[in-house]
PDB file of C-alpha atoms in Angstrom:
ATOM      1  CA  MET B 299      -0.007  -0.006  -0.012  1.00 92.00           C
ATOM      2  CA  ILE B 300       1.215   3.539  -0.802  1.00 90.00           C
ATOM      3  CA  LEU B 301       0.101   6.733   0.856  1.00 93.00           C
ATOM      4  CA  ARG B 302      -0.906   8.917  -2.093  1.00 95.00           C
ATOM      5  CA  HIS B 303      -2.168  12.173  -0.521  1.00 96.00           C
ATOM      6  CA  VAL B 304      -2.674  13.884   2.790  1.00 96.00           C
ATOM      7  CA  THR B 305      -6.133  15.485   2.444  1.00 96.00           C
ATOM      8  CA  ILE B 306      -6.937  18.816   4.168  1.00 96.00           C
ATOM      9  CA  ASP B 307     -10.481  20.185   4.446  1.00 95.00           C
ATOM     10  CA  CYS B 308     -10.656  23.908   3.826  1.00 96.00           C
ATOM     11  CA  ALA B 309     -12.851  26.810   2.636  1.00 96.00           C
ATOM     12  CA  GLU B 310     -10.557  28.012  -0.213  1.00 97.00           C
ATOM     13  CA  PRO B 311      -8.602  25.113  -1.697  1.00 98.00           C
ATOM     14  CA  TYR B 312      -6.619  27.045  -4.329  1.00 98.00           C
ATOM     15  CA  GLU B 313      -5.568  29.834  -1.943  1.00 98.00           C
ATOM     16  CA  LEU B 314      -4.533  27.364   0.788  1.00 98.00           C
ATOM     17  CA  ALA B 315      -2.734  25.218  -1.744  1.00 98.00           C
ATOM     18  CA  ARG B 316      -0.766  28.242  -2.938  1.00 98.00           C
ATOM     19  CA  PHE B 317       0.253  28.983   0.687  1.00 98.00           C
ATOM     20  CA  TRP B 318       1.455  25.384   1.142  1.00 98.00           C
ATOM     21  CA  SER B 319       3.188  25.482  -2.234  1.00 98.00           C
ATOM     22  CA  GLU B 320       5.209  28.447  -0.977  1.00 98.00           C
ATOM     23  CA  VAL B 321       5.977  26.742   2.341  1.00 98.00           C
ATOM     24  CA  THR B 322       7.121  23.456   0.777  1.00 97.00           C
ATOM     25  CA  GLY B 323       8.485  24.592  -2.567  1.00 97.00           C
ATOM     26  CA  TRP B 324       6.274  21.977  -4.228  1.00 98.00           C
ATOM     27  CA  PRO B 325       4.109  23.061  -7.205  1.00 98.00           C
ATOM     28  CA  VAL B 326       0.387  23.352  -7.388  1.00 98.00           C
ATOM     29  CA  SER B 327      -0.881  20.857 -10.013  1.00 98.00           C
ATOM     30  CA  GLY B 328      -1.140  22.357 -13.473  1.00 97.00           C
ATOM     31  CA  GLU B 329      -4.614  20.790 -13.685  1.00 97.00           C
ATOM     32  CA  ASP B 330      -5.904  22.972 -10.868  1.00 98.00           C
ATOM     33  CA  SER B 331      -7.046  26.638 -10.941  1.00 97.00           C
ATOM     34  CA  PRO B 332      -8.769  29.194  -8.676  1.00 97.00           C
ATOM     35  CA  GLY B 333     -12.285  28.203  -7.760  1.00 96.00           C
ATOM     36  CA  ASP B 334     -11.649  24.432  -8.044  1.00 98.00           C
ATOM     37  CA  PRO B 335     -13.211  22.342  -5.287  1.00 98.00           C
ATOM     38  CA  GLU B 336     -10.030  20.174  -5.028  1.00 98.00           C
ATOM     39  CA  VAL B 337      -6.475  21.375  -5.502  1.00 98.00           C
ATOM     40  CA  LEU B 338      -3.299  19.268  -5.307  1.00 98.00           C
ATOM     41  CA  VAL B 339       0.167  20.342  -4.207  1.00 98.00           C
ATOM     42  CA  GLU B 340       2.464  17.804  -5.900  1.00 98.00           C
ATOM     43  CA  ALA B 341       5.239  16.469  -3.712  1.00 97.00           C
ATOM     44  CA  PRO B 342       8.371  14.786  -5.108  1.00 96.00           C
ATOM     45  CA  ALA B 343       8.002  10.975  -5.227  1.00 93.00           C
ATOM     46  CA  PRO B 344       7.648   9.012  -3.006  1.00 93.00           C
ATOM     47  CA  VAL B 345       6.317  11.709  -0.663  1.00 96.00           C
ATOM     48  CA  PRO B 346       2.517  12.021  -0.630  1.00 96.00           C
ATOM     49  CA  GLY B 347       0.991  15.152  -2.060  1.00 98.00           C
ATOM     50  CA  LEU B 348      -1.209  17.625  -0.129  1.00 98.00           C
ATOM     51  CA  LEU B 349      -4.794  17.594  -1.423  1.00 98.00           C
ATOM     52  CA  PHE B 350      -7.021  20.533  -0.364  1.00 98.00           C
ATOM     53  CA  ILE B 351     -10.780  19.924  -0.597  1.00 97.00           C
ATOM     54  CA  ARG B 352     -13.528  22.512  -0.106  1.00 97.00           C
ATOM     55  CA  VAL B 353     -15.977  21.741   2.710  1.00 95.00           C
ATOM     56  CA  PRO B 354     -18.924  23.867   3.797  1.00 91.00           C
ATOM     57  CA  GLU B 355     -18.164  23.859   7.558  1.00 88.00           C
ATOM     58  CA  GLY B 356     -15.381  25.866   9.148  1.00 83.00           C
ATOM     59  CA  LYS B 357     -12.663  24.438  11.426  1.00 83.00           C
ATOM     60  CA  ALA B 358     -14.172  24.161  14.929  1.00 83.00           C
ATOM     61  CA  VAL B 359     -11.633  22.222  17.056  1.00 84.00           C
ATOM     62  CA  LYS B 360      -8.012  21.271  17.198  1.00 83.00           C
ATOM     63  CA  ASN B 361      -6.749  19.036  14.376  1.00 82.00           C
ATOM     64  CA  ARG B 362      -6.575  15.330  15.213  1.00 83.00           C
ATOM     65  CA  LEU B 363      -3.608  15.147  12.890  1.00 88.00           C
ATOM     66  CA  ASP B 364      -0.932  17.716  12.111  1.00 90.00           C
ATOM     67  CA  LEU B 365       2.144  17.752   9.963  1.00 94.00           C
ATOM     68  CA  ASP B 366       5.613  18.057  11.548  1.00 96.00           C
ATOM     69  CA  TRP B 367       8.192  19.685   9.281  1.00 97.00           C
ATOM     70  CA  MET B 368      11.955  19.642   9.566  1.00 96.00           C
ATOM     71  CA  PRO B 369      13.695  22.345   7.580  1.00 96.00           C
ATOM     72  CA  ASP B 370      16.500  21.232   5.237  1.00 93.00           C
ATOM     73  CA  GLU B 371      17.888  24.576   4.121  1.00 93.00           C
ATOM     74  CA  ARG B 372      17.330  26.748   7.177  1.00 96.00           C
ATOM     75  CA  THR B 373      17.343  26.523  10.982  1.00 97.00           C
ATOM     76  CA  ARG B 374      14.072  25.977  12.845  1.00 97.00           C
ATOM     77  CA  ASP B 375      13.941  29.678  13.806  1.00 97.00           C
ATOM     78  CA  GLU B 376      14.676  30.861  10.253  1.00 98.00           C
ATOM     79  CA  GLU B 377      11.971  28.550   8.944  1.00 98.00           C
ATOM     80  CA  VAL B 378       9.451  29.824  11.474  1.00 98.00           C
ATOM     81  CA  ALA B 379      10.174  33.381  10.458  1.00 98.00           C
ATOM     82  CA  ARG B 380       9.827  32.501   6.782  1.00 98.00           C
ATOM     83  CA  VAL B 381       6.414  30.778   7.086  1.00 98.00           C
ATOM     84  CA  VAL B 382       5.087  33.504   9.366  1.00 98.00           C
ATOM     85  CA  ALA B 383       6.049  36.006   6.620  1.00 98.00           C
ATOM     86  CA  LEU B 384       4.044  33.811   4.194  1.00 98.00           C
ATOM     87  CA  GLY B 385       0.913  34.050   6.311  1.00 98.00           C
ATOM     88  CA  ALA B 386       1.206  31.515   9.104  1.00 98.00           C
ATOM     89  CA  THR B 387       0.730  32.503  12.769  1.00 98.00           C
ATOM     90  CA  VAL B 388       2.541  31.149  15.832  1.00 98.00           C
ATOM     91  CA  HIS B 389       0.106  29.161  17.919  1.00 97.00           C
ATOM     92  CA  GLU B 390       2.309  27.611  20.665  1.00 97.00           C
ATOM     93  CA  ASP B 391       6.041  28.116  21.126  1.00 98.00           C
ATOM     94  CA  HIS B 392       7.750  25.057  22.621  1.00 97.00           C
ATOM     95  CA  ARG B 393      11.349  26.222  22.062  1.00 96.00           C
ATOM     96  CA  ARG B 394      13.585  25.853  25.087  1.00 94.00           C
ATOM     97  CA  ALA B 395      16.589  27.850  26.223  1.00 90.00           C
ATOM     98  CA  ASP B 396      18.918  24.918  25.477  1.00 90.00           C
ATOM     99  CA  GLY B 397      17.862  25.032  21.737  1.00 89.00           C
ATOM    100  CA  LEU B 398      15.553  22.016  21.877  1.00 93.00           C
ATOM    101  CA  GLY B 399      11.819  22.144  21.098  1.00 96.00           C
ATOM    102  CA  TRP B 400       9.466  23.030  18.285  1.00 97.00           C
ATOM    103  CA  VAL B 401       6.917  25.675  17.253  1.00 98.00           C
ATOM    104  CA  THR B 402       3.267  24.961  16.506  1.00 97.00           C
ATOM    105  CA  LEU B 403       1.822  27.310  13.891  1.00 98.00           C
ATOM    106  CA  LEU B 404      -1.514  27.811  12.199  1.00 97.00           C
ATOM    107  CA  ASP B 405      -1.880  28.035   8.404  1.00 97.00           C
ATOM    108  CA  PRO B 406      -4.169  30.793   6.997  1.00 97.00           C
ATOM    109  CA  GLU B 407      -7.250  28.613   7.675  1.00 96.00           C
ATOM    110  CA  GLY B 408      -6.222  27.701  11.206  1.00 94.00           C
ATOM    111  CA  ASN B 409      -4.819  24.183  10.576  1.00 95.00           C
ATOM    112  CA  GLU B 410      -2.012  23.337  13.014  1.00 95.00           C
ATOM    113  CA  PHE B 411       1.479  22.255  11.917  1.00 97.00           C
ATOM    114  CA  CYS B 412       4.838  22.138  13.609  1.00 98.00           C
ATOM    115  CA  ILE B 413       8.353  23.150  12.705  1.00 98.00           C
ATOM    116  CA  GLU B 414      11.088  21.170  14.422  1.00 97.00           C
ATOM    117  CA  ARG B 415      14.878  21.647  14.502  1.00 96.00           C
ATOM    118  CA  SER B 416      16.800  20.944  11.338  1.00 94.00           C
ATOM    119  CA  ALA B 417      19.067  17.928  10.974  1.00 91.00           C
ATOM    120  CA  GLY B 418      22.101  20.140  11.413  1.00 91.00           C
ATOM    121  CA  GLU B 419      20.660  21.548  14.685  1.00 93.00           C
ATOM    122  CA  ARG B 420      19.985  18.034  15.849  1.00 91.00           C
ATOM    123  CA  ARG B 421      23.540  16.864  15.112  1.00 90.00           C
ATOM    124  CA  ALA B 422      24.969  19.922  17.001  1.00 86.00           C
ATOM    125  CA  THR B 423      23.161  19.026  20.317  1.00 78.00           C
TER     126      THR B 423
END
């Protein structure tokens, strides 16, 4: 069995897909356009893509699943600053004085995700 997509319910699939495309560097599918009810952000194989699907109800409670990201080109703190500049907001800051920890953020529609330390930061501690 292969995990093909991670599906995220949202109000505005194309707009949220564009945000996540900027965050990940992965392209929005060329088959998708503004107003579509489903929009795919295509990940490099074998990573599953992110599929955004329009639903009528808004987000009401904490996600039961969130994505944890580890930066590969920046430090955790640089990545947090970059995604905040793209439109995310810091939800919970779990960084510790010794450099350990992570940051929980919200995407533009309020979905939680985390940014952890990079592999280089992990090797250094």
